[in-house]
XYZ file of C-alpha atoms in Angstrom:
628
model
C 17.210 -29.832 -61.017
C 14.008 -30.362 -59.234
C 16.533 -31.951 -56.735
C 18.595 -30.017 -56.145
C 16.233 -27.508 -55.668
C 14.262 -29.517 -52.997
C 17.821 -29.840 -51.015
C 18.537 -26.825 -51.521
C 15.360 -26.189 -49.093
C 15.972 -28.261 -46.632
C 19.876 -27.401 -46.334
C 17.884 -23.625 -45.783
C 15.510 -25.048 -43.266
C 18.457 -27.683 -41.252
C 20.253 -24.320 -41.051
C 17.320 -22.093 -39.896
C 16.939 -24.423 -37.208
C 20.623 -24.516 -36.236
C 20.580 -21.015 -36.452
C 17.787 -20.860 -34.081
C 19.118 -23.564 -31.321
C 22.729 -21.384 -30.631
C 21.027 -18.876 -30.862
C 18.460 -19.876 -27.823
C 21.879 -21.320 -26.759
C 22.723 -17.632 -26.667
C 20.280 -16.185 -25.442
C 20.164 -18.188 -22.242
C 24.171 -17.626 -22.068
C 24.254 -13.713 -22.085
C 20.887 -13.177 -21.382
C 19.405 -10.417 -18.942
C 20.691 -11.058 -15.656
C 19.515 -9.127 -13.030
C 22.113 -7.104 -11.354
C 24.166 -7.639 -14.790
C 26.669 -10.436 -13.590
C 25.982 -13.476 -15.743
C 25.758 -16.889 -12.970
C 24.936 -20.267 -12.794
C 22.895 -19.914 -10.609
C 22.905 -23.288 -8.683
C 23.704 -21.969 -4.974
C 21.598 -18.269 -4.919
C 21.700 -15.875 -1.437
C 24.073 -17.390 1.147
C 24.189 -16.888 4.800
C 26.771 -18.862 5.700
C 29.335 -16.944 5.602
C 30.350 -13.660 7.836
C 29.158 -12.091 4.410
C 26.464 -13.096 1.666
C 27.721 -14.533 -0.870
C 25.814 -14.853 -4.570
C 26.134 -17.936 -5.846
C 29.602 -18.239 -4.143
C 30.962 -14.549 -5.218
C 30.939 -11.823 -1.508
C 27.734 -9.663 -2.515
C 26.650 -6.805 -0.120
C 22.678 -6.017 -0.890
C 21.582 -2.155 -0.854
C 18.550 -2.450 -1.047
C 15.393 0.116 -1.302
C 11.493 -0.395 -0.511
C 9.028 0.211 -3.098
C 5.653 -0.710 -3.358
C 3.488 -1.149 -6.734
C 0.635 -0.873 -5.215
C 1.037 2.230 -3.920
C 2.686 3.687 -7.170
C 0.702 3.989 -9.748
C 1.589 0.947 -12.400
C 2.318 4.148 -15.856
C 5.178 5.066 -13.158
C 6.823 1.447 -11.950
C 9.775 2.054 -15.226
C 10.282 5.781 -13.409
C 10.844 5.092 -10.048
C 12.927 1.754 -10.343
C 14.852 3.204 -12.939
C 15.291 6.359 -10.329
C 16.977 3.550 -7.772
C 18.718 2.241 -9.507
C 20.071 5.859 -10.570
C 20.817 6.231 -6.954
C 23.197 3.084 -6.851
C 20.498 0.313 -5.801
C 21.257 -2.975 -6.288
C 17.523 -4.570 -4.893
C 14.598 -3.743 -4.873
C 12.212 -4.937 -2.197
C 8.307 -4.978 -1.838
C 5.546 -6.433 0.364
C 2.569 -8.523 -1.054
C -0.949 -6.384 0.288
C -3.362 -9.898 1.028
C -5.760 -7.917 0.890
C -5.694 -6.257 -2.045
C -5.080 -9.380 -3.782
C -7.769 -11.184 -2.053
C -11.031 -8.945 -1.543
C -12.866 -11.544 -1.030
C -13.390 -14.888 -0.293
C -12.704 -16.770 -4.028
C -11.847 -13.442 -5.569
C -7.919 -13.052 -7.067
C -6.743 -9.942 -8.012
C -3.421 -10.145 -10.045
C -4.463 -7.605 -12.949
C -3.185 -4.563 -14.028
C -2.073 -2.274 -10.764
C -2.169 -5.755 -8.454
C -0.104 -7.514 -11.268
C 3.201 -8.474 -8.868
C 4.701 -10.941 -11.749
C 5.236 -7.788 -14.154
C 6.322 -5.788 -11.726
C 9.195 -8.549 -10.587
C 9.587 -9.118 -14.410
C 10.747 -5.337 -14.617
C 12.999 -4.989 -11.741
C 14.985 -8.288 -13.993
C 15.035 -6.090 -16.627
C 15.945 -3.059 -15.434
C 19.036 -5.267 -13.123
C 17.558 -5.047 -10.427
C 17.519 -8.282 -8.197
C 14.505 -8.717 -5.718
C 14.080 -9.347 -1.714
C 10.303 -9.887 -1.674
C 7.910 -10.120 1.487
C 4.872 -11.924 1.155
C 3.326 -11.952 4.691
C 0.999 -12.674 5.423
C 0.591 -10.013 7.987
C 2.993 -6.948 6.589
C 2.144 -4.372 8.419
C 3.419 -1.587 6.397
C 0.796 0.692 7.653
C -1.869 -0.836 5.993
C -5.475 -1.190 7.132
C -5.628 -4.427 9.130
C -1.708 -4.794 8.413
C -2.565 -6.279 5.084
C -4.826 -8.911 6.237
C -8.193 -9.084 4.495
C -11.264 -7.813 6.615
C -13.347 -10.920 5.639
C -11.222 -13.099 8.542
C -12.624 -11.441 10.965
C -16.806 -12.359 10.712
C -15.715 -16.064 11.756
C -16.156 -14.649 15.999
C -13.821 -16.449 16.672
C -11.119 -15.651 14.423
C -7.222 -16.004 16.386
C -5.584 -13.256 13.315
C -1.102 -14.211 12.557
C -2.117 -17.882 14.574
C -2.167 -21.654 13.562
C -5.957 -21.639 14.249
C -7.705 -23.668 11.740
C -9.379 -20.657 10.645
C -6.419 -18.673 9.556
C -3.952 -21.317 8.349
C -6.919 -22.850 5.778
C -7.304 -18.733 4.750
C -3.236 -18.170 3.984
C -3.697 -22.191 2.387
C -5.738 -20.947 -0.056
C -3.807 -17.602 -0.785
C -0.624 -18.886 -1.685
C -2.281 -21.536 -3.460
C -2.653 -18.656 -5.688
C 0.238 -16.497 -4.450
C 3.385 -18.495 -4.821
C 3.193 -20.636 -8.398
C 3.233 -16.854 -9.736
C 5.961 -15.947 -8.185
C 8.419 -19.233 -7.756
C 9.227 -19.440 -11.529
C 10.935 -16.047 -10.784
C 12.900 -17.615 -7.965
C 16.679 -16.364 -8.760
C 17.824 -20.617 -8.876
C 15.203 -20.029 -11.766
C 16.686 -17.820 -13.548
C 14.366 -14.725 -11.809
C 15.376 -11.842 -9.685
C 14.360 -12.864 -6.418
C 17.300 -13.862 -4.512
C 15.458 -14.031 -0.710
C 12.037 -14.128 0.316
C 10.537 -12.604 3.754
C 8.780 -15.640 6.299
C 5.581 -12.623 7.784
C 6.788 -9.965 9.224
C 8.019 -8.565 12.748
C 6.448 -11.372 14.056
C 8.442 -11.136 17.168
C 6.443 -8.348 18.560
C 2.839 -10.639 18.474
C 4.391 -13.748 19.153
C 0.593 -15.776 19.837
C 1.902 -19.226 18.892
C 5.528 -20.843 18.802
C 3.759 -22.521 15.954
C 3.264 -19.633 13.976
C 6.118 -19.234 12.492
C 7.374 -22.877 11.415
C 3.706 -23.328 9.835
C 4.558 -19.967 7.431
C 7.822 -20.984 6.914
C 6.430 -24.654 5.183
C 3.928 -23.140 3.532
C 6.455 -20.992 1.333
C 9.080 -24.425 1.037
C 6.082 -26.602 0.219
C 5.279 -24.559 -2.827
C 8.081 -24.069 -4.145
C 10.557 -21.899 -2.447
C 14.349 -22.583 -2.519
C 15.644 -19.345 -2.179
C 17.083 -17.882 1.517
C 14.655 -16.796 4.249
C 14.893 -14.405 6.417
C 12.747 -13.100 9.164
C 12.885 -9.372 10.296
C 12.170 -7.915 13.653
C 13.014 -5.138 16.427
C 16.520 -5.956 18.441
C 14.087 -6.403 21.828
C 12.099 -9.363 19.915
C 14.563 -10.799 17.929
C 14.520 -13.799 19.095
C 10.454 -13.945 19.751
C 9.832 -13.859 15.891
C 13.017 -15.558 14.598
C 12.608 -19.307 12.810
C 14.856 -21.692 12.928
C 16.529 -21.901 8.804
C 15.972 -18.130 8.665
C 18.758 -15.064 8.555
C 17.677 -12.147 10.978
C 18.565 -8.859 9.304
C 19.007 -6.573 11.690
C 22.233 -4.457 13.779
C 22.570 -6.581 17.017
C 22.520 -10.459 15.246
C 26.151 -10.960 17.259
C 24.579 -12.602 20.069
C 21.811 -14.824 17.662
C 24.471 -15.745 15.297
C 27.681 -14.725 15.567
C 29.269 -16.488 12.274
C 26.177 -14.697 9.898
C 26.229 -11.574 7.931
C 24.275 -8.569 9.234
C 21.652 -6.623 7.408
C 19.258 -3.696 8.562
C 16.065 -4.706 6.754
C 14.264 -1.891 7.209
C 16.149 1.480 8.126
C 13.859 4.016 8.562
C 14.686 6.652 5.650
C 11.665 8.953 7.695
C 8.583 7.728 9.307
C 5.075 8.357 8.387
C 2.253 10.890 9.447
C -1.196 10.689 10.875
C -3.958 12.893 11.480
C -3.713 16.037 14.203
C 0.052 15.624 14.497
C 2.507 16.825 12.905
C 5.157 15.795 9.626
C 7.886 13.987 10.613
C 11.034 15.021 8.913
C 14.081 12.947 8.898
C 17.246 15.610 8.388
C 19.175 14.364 5.118
C 22.484 14.925 6.908
C 21.595 12.256 9.818
C 19.627 9.778 7.425
C 23.382 9.459 5.287
C 25.488 9.187 8.572
C 23.967 6.637 9.492
C 23.435 4.455 6.312
C 27.085 5.758 6.158
C 28.571 3.938 9.224
C 26.019 0.840 8.056
C 28.545 0.554 5.192
C 31.685 1.055 6.764
C 30.562 -1.804 9.510
C 30.244 -4.165 6.375
C 26.919 -4.599 6.501
C 23.782 -4.670 3.968
C 21.071 -2.260 4.050
C 17.133 -1.816 3.107
C 16.252 1.650 2.844
C 12.581 1.549 4.086
C 11.594 3.775 1.977
C 13.189 4.887 -0.957
C 10.124 5.700 -2.730
C 6.245 5.762 -0.232
C 3.810 6.485 -2.704
C 0.483 6.734 -1.858
C -1.813 4.761 0.308
C -4.774 6.003 -2.502
C -8.436 5.230 -1.019
C -9.031 3.162 1.568
C -5.999 1.759 2.266
C -4.119 4.366 4.811
C -4.337 1.859 8.180
C -3.636 2.962 11.513
C -2.404 3.575 15.479
C -3.872 1.681 17.976
C -0.887 1.816 20.988
C -0.931 4.290 23.275
C -4.019 5.951 21.437
C -6.298 5.370 18.551
C -4.347 7.144 15.500
C -5.642 6.845 11.711
C -2.639 7.444 9.175
C -2.477 9.888 6.418
C -2.847 8.410 2.787
C 0.413 9.998 1.306
C 2.896 7.245 2.325
C 6.013 10.530 1.442
C 7.444 8.942 4.235
C 9.994 11.561 4.593
C 11.209 9.369 1.736
C 14.913 9.879 -0.822
C 12.392 9.522 -3.705
C 9.265 11.961 -2.661
C 5.599 11.091 -2.924
C 5.242 12.409 -6.318
C 9.278 11.001 -7.478
C 11.008 13.704 -7.126
C 14.838 13.773 -6.827
C 15.159 15.766 -2.795
C 17.993 16.711 -0.637
C 18.183 12.784 0.322
C 19.034 10.947 -3.138
C 21.499 13.340 -4.145
C 23.397 12.713 -1.098
C 22.797 9.800 -1.471
C 23.743 8.573 -4.768
C 26.798 10.585 -4.039
C 27.520 8.134 -0.756
C 26.923 5.403 -2.869
C 28.574 5.956 -6.064
C 31.914 6.271 -3.706
C 30.825 2.912 -1.577
C 30.155 0.313 -5.241
C 33.215 1.906 -6.990
C 35.112 0.476 -3.677
C 32.936 -2.974 -3.803
C 34.007 -3.220 -7.931
C 37.264 -2.809 -6.967
C 37.795 -5.147 -3.932
C 35.367 -7.616 -5.519
C 36.556 -7.739 -8.974
C 33.077 -7.985 -9.777
C 32.679 -7.791 -13.475
C 30.450 -9.508 -15.585
C 32.598 -11.689 -17.937
C 30.308 -11.812 -20.763
C 30.019 -7.394 -20.796
C 32.404 -6.251 -18.880
C 30.156 -3.930 -17.336
C 30.762 -3.549 -13.076
C 28.329 -5.796 -10.975
C 27.244 -2.466 -8.489
C 26.622 0.418 -11.686
C 25.133 3.164 -11.866
C 22.869 4.389 -14.805
C 21.818 7.742 -15.846
C 18.895 9.845 -13.093
C 15.912 10.310 -15.188
C 14.579 13.239 -16.493
C 11.165 14.343 -14.326
C 7.701 14.543 -14.967
C 6.338 17.575 -16.022
C 3.479 19.349 -13.076
C 1.267 21.269 -13.579
C -1.254 23.861 -11.597
C -4.724 23.044 -13.779
C -7.928 25.975 -13.418
C -9.637 25.094 -10.070
C -12.437 22.873 -10.204
C -15.703 24.133 -9.438
C -18.197 22.014 -7.492
C -21.624 22.770 -9.777
C -24.073 20.061 -8.312
C -24.875 18.674 -5.153
C -26.760 14.709 -3.240
C -27.389 13.994 0.075
C -26.384 11.310 1.627
C -29.676 9.735 2.077
C -30.262 11.290 -1.826
C -27.979 8.132 -2.381
C -28.916 4.921 -0.279
C -30.994 3.996 -3.140
C -27.618 2.993 -4.964
C -26.367 0.709 -1.811
C -26.365 -2.843 -1.500
C -29.608 -2.885 0.854
C -30.397 -2.057 3.104
C -30.330 -4.678 6.054
C -32.829 -4.960 8.992
C -31.221 -5.824 12.688
C -32.343 -6.407 16.132
C -28.453 -5.240 17.186
C -26.507 -2.843 15.192
C -23.943 -5.335 13.699
C -20.223 -4.475 12.650
C -19.159 -4.192 9.214
C -17.201 -7.344 9.082
C -20.281 -8.672 9.362
C -22.813 -7.174 7.056
C -24.438 -9.663 4.484
C -22.882 -7.815 1.318
C -20.310 -7.923 -1.593
C -20.824 -11.615 -1.443
C -21.134 -12.294 2.109
C -17.770 -11.217 2.305
C -18.782 -8.043 4.505
C -17.834 -4.351 4.358
C -14.244 -3.974 4.216
C -13.944 0.158 3.961
C -15.518 3.737 3.823
C -18.704 3.674 6.150
C -21.994 2.034 7.713
C -24.691 3.967 8.480
C -27.670 2.504 11.153
C -30.737 3.799 12.043
C -33.280 4.136 14.414
C -36.256 5.355 15.756
C -35.976 6.366 19.499
C -39.263 8.081 21.762
C -37.844 9.884 23.953
C -35.356 12.242 25.374
C -32.716 11.006 27.767
C -28.644 9.986 27.184
C -27.619 8.851 24.317
C -24.831 7.174 25.350
C -21.623 5.207 22.884
C -18.902 4.625 25.135
C -15.974 2.818 23.673
C -18.155 1.019 20.894
C -18.597 3.987 18.741
C -17.007 6.825 17.253
C -18.651 9.458 14.540
C -22.744 9.848 16.048
C -24.713 11.647 13.443
C -28.633 12.184 13.273
C -30.341 13.299 10.203
C -31.098 16.302 11.656
C -29.188 17.390 14.768
C -25.723 16.221 12.680
C -23.897 16.104 16.305
C -20.096 14.746 15.367
C -17.724 13.337 17.706
C -14.182 13.886 17.461
C -13.807 11.863 14.003
C -11.562 8.514 13.584
C -10.299 8.786 17.614
C -11.683 6.381 20.719
C -13.607 8.388 23.504
C -16.433 8.471 24.825
C -19.214 10.673 23.477
C -22.408 11.181 24.700
C -25.385 13.454 23.950
C -28.271 15.145 25.457
C -31.156 14.142 22.804
C -34.983 15.408 23.039
C -38.506 14.336 21.612
C -39.174 11.781 18.804
C -36.712 11.141 15.649
C -34.784 9.239 13.658
C -31.307 8.628 15.345
C -29.007 8.406 12.110
C -25.223 6.510 13.188
C -22.753 6.750 10.109
C -19.536 5.390 11.822
C -16.429 5.002 9.481
C -13.296 2.823 8.992
C -10.443 5.260 9.611
C -8.146 1.689 9.678
C -8.800 -0.979 11.068
C -9.251 -1.651 14.776
C -12.730 0.917 14.077
C -16.000 -0.636 13.600
C -18.778 -0.523 15.444
C -18.382 -2.874 18.642
C -21.087 -2.767 20.616
C -24.215 -1.215 21.864
C -25.834 2.057 21.870
C -27.197 3.226 25.520
C -30.340 5.473 25.163
C -30.618 6.283 29.206
C -28.643 3.331 29.701
C -31.208 1.105 27.118
C -29.531 -0.306 24.310
C -31.463 0.896 21.554
C -32.654 -1.660 18.809
C -34.145 -2.345 14.778
C -31.628 -0.942 13.004
C -31.733 -0.338 9.359
C -28.325 -0.610 8.454
C -26.498 0.938 4.629
C -23.430 0.082 3.663
C -21.771 2.757 2.043
C -18.158 0.765 1.528
C -17.315 3.371 -1.662
C -16.365 0.911 -4.189
C -15.539 2.021 -7.823
C -18.898 0.394 -8.935
C -21.142 2.779 -6.399
C -19.149 5.972 -7.597
C -19.700 4.980 -10.952
C -23.573 4.274 -10.018
C -24.181 7.840 -8.529
C -24.108 9.473 -12.251
C -27.305 7.989 -12.608
C -28.106 9.556 -9.367
C -30.973 12.838 -8.793
C -27.570 14.806 -8.214
C -29.103 19.054 -8.157
C -28.070 22.383 -8.385
C -25.134 23.373 -5.783
C -28.092 24.914 -2.793
C -26.398 28.064 -1.492
C -26.377 25.844 2.370
C -26.049 22.021 0.763
C -27.288 19.604 3.863
C -24.182 17.305 5.303
C -22.870 14.542 4.923
C -23.682 14.941 1.163
C -22.252 14.567 -2.284
C -20.567 17.175 -4.291
C -19.076 17.233 -7.842
C -17.785 19.361 -10.331
C -15.587 18.987 -13.571
C -11.476 19.651 -13.614
C -10.545 20.634 -17.438
C -7.428 19.432 -18.943
C -5.697 19.907 -21.664
C -3.391 17.996 -24.179
C -0.982 15.011 -22.624
C -2.431 15.688 -18.641
C 0.421 15.934 -16.340
C 0.654 15.544 -12.089
C -0.792 17.589 -10.205
C -2.126 17.934 -6.138
C -5.688 18.810 -5.086
C -5.788 21.865 -2.312
C -9.601 21.934 -0.494
C -9.001 25.503 1.156
C -12.375 25.807 3.170
C -13.364 22.046 3.127
C -13.244 20.602 6.304
C -13.473 16.727 5.974
C -14.106 14.449 3.693
C -13.394 11.793 0.682
C -12.241 13.352 -3.320
C -12.600 10.853 -6.280
C -11.197 11.817 -9.878
C -12.671 9.705 -13.146
C -14.210 7.232 -10.213
C -10.501 6.573 -8.610
C -10.929 7.005 -4.337
C -7.551 9.523 -4.068
C -8.530 9.405 -0.496
C -9.303 11.376 2.480
C -8.851 14.603 3.795
C -8.776 16.935 6.321
C -8.500 20.433 7.416
C -6.751 19.298 10.958
C -3.628 18.083 8.997
C -0.604 17.566 8.528
C -1.862 16.184 4.513
C -2.948 19.207 3.149
C -2.848 18.128 -0.322
C -4.244 14.067 -2.403
C -1.392 13.718 -4.927
C -3.013 13.473 -8.473
C -1.379 11.633 -11.096
C -1.256 12.775 -14.039
C -2.309 9.095 -15.510
C -5.518 9.548 -13.714
C -6.638 11.795 -15.570
C -7.934 12.302 -18.957
C -7.770 15.165 -22.151
C -10.211 17.376 -21.620
C -13.564 17.010 -19.060
C -12.167 14.680 -15.534
C -15.166 14.389 -12.688
C -14.560 15.710 -9.477
C -16.298 13.863 -7.122
C -15.378 13.852 -3.089
C -18.206 13.128 -0.168
C -17.699 15.547 2.412
C -18.627 14.317 5.479
C -20.674 17.571 7.645
C -19.179 19.979 10.225
C -18.708 20.094 14.478
C -20.422 21.380 17.062
C -20.642 19.190 19.847
C -17.402 20.362 21.073
C -15.484 22.472 19.058
C -16.386 24.213 15.986
C -20.352 25.457 14.788
C -19.880 26.557 11.447
C -20.412 25.836 7.605
C -17.340 24.401 5.847
C -16.781 27.747 3.512
C -17.604 26.469 0.310
C -15.105 27.258 -2.167
C -13.290 25.561 -5.271
C -11.374 23.225 -5.497
C -7.792 23.609 -6.370
C -5.243 22.018 -8.180
C -1.100 22.937 -7.635
C 1.535 21.734 -9.222
C 3.858 22.285 -5.401
C 3.241 19.618 -2.884
């Protein structure tokens, strides 16, 4: 009897083990495949014929760009579900080196920057992925996504085979590529293609560079289809043998290859002081319809732009310097706050009819689940937006009272550009402001030429046209402390040379780094805040409170009467505001708020009077609207 019981126990164990093995096999065979089609996963995406094939079957890439670093992580699923519901089958995203490696030897792939989680989420939702790891990505980011600490090397030659650059790329790829190798198509993941650099044909400073990047990817395990993306007039300069150049005019270079518009711009970005860019929905959909009619694949840049929170935004240099606004709405089908637009509805109608034709033409059904490969899902319900009570600014602190919470100060005979300041573990300063102070003992003419943007004096507060290169000469008299507040509105801007007084270079500077990192903003809660005076000093910090009862909802921050500055909510940098527009509000996602009291801080830079205006900003409450 005892023997029988023991044997029964063993039988149950064996049965359980067999059941687990069968379950594992069934999971591997029937498990989730991106795109809903079970494939052998040996060949992957191929461009060996006039049409893309995926595991030997005809495949049309209907792509859309959504950047994980521009969307609050709490909203990743919402945005991707809305993209899939529109008929998109492939997600494309850049990888910002500057955010993932803010300092030498320091890497961040967590929380908001968890790339692996983002790609796995795309797979869970049935989306393929095209990865664009750079290292240079442009994407209207500061320095095109390259980390600013590269510039501390005075001989640095970016995007070339200069040893200092290639060694830095190798170090970054050593951390990045192993994370995405297991997520490739042939290994069961959703990544079907990888881009080599970005639009290098527009730069083309080193003939060996693209080959270096290609080998850097492949030697670390990237085995999916490689491709490049360039403008039609720089196509040959940016290509690399073995890659697929996804653009309309490819016939002359690869007459037998498939064609793809890798970046069809659904709108455009905005710059400070310019008009808001809008592309009519009918024009966008008409172009997409023509692309599809020609049998081409397409990627919509952007499908959802999101926000360049903090100081992420870059700037234009040619033909003249213009800084970008923090909103990356891009006039895309899905708005900055994740709202459906007329473009979305027109595009969804077009893709629903197109996908139906593809399913009929290719008979592309999942043999295990009997589900179309080009499938649609229901449109997710929109998030609730709310207009909160205005935030009353009740405390103030001058910029000079906050200097004791900075790293420094530093003494230098000559002014040092922010990238070479001995801060952040000798990695220099990437973003924010740098304050240079020196003593002048005589009157005369102050000249900065093209070396400086903002000139501020602790008493005089002389501010030239902020964020725009131009020669500013100021007349000064008597002995005084001269304070030069320099803002990085988007890389290529910094203090790059001497400041002259009567054509003599100023010397003996005291320098403060104001990079506005979260640690600095948090430290200000211990600072000597004062009750807001009737005439506060500028530049300065202002603090108020926002009350959000219940579960916080999305809203927009509007600053009527305020001129220029940066807004922080609960220590998070929402971005710059500037009365010149075109952006008039800052998107504040609900996940950034707490139920109850929320701290609202902002730095107001000052007021103008040299060329344009002579008045203090009208101190008003900060408004939270439910509409943009």
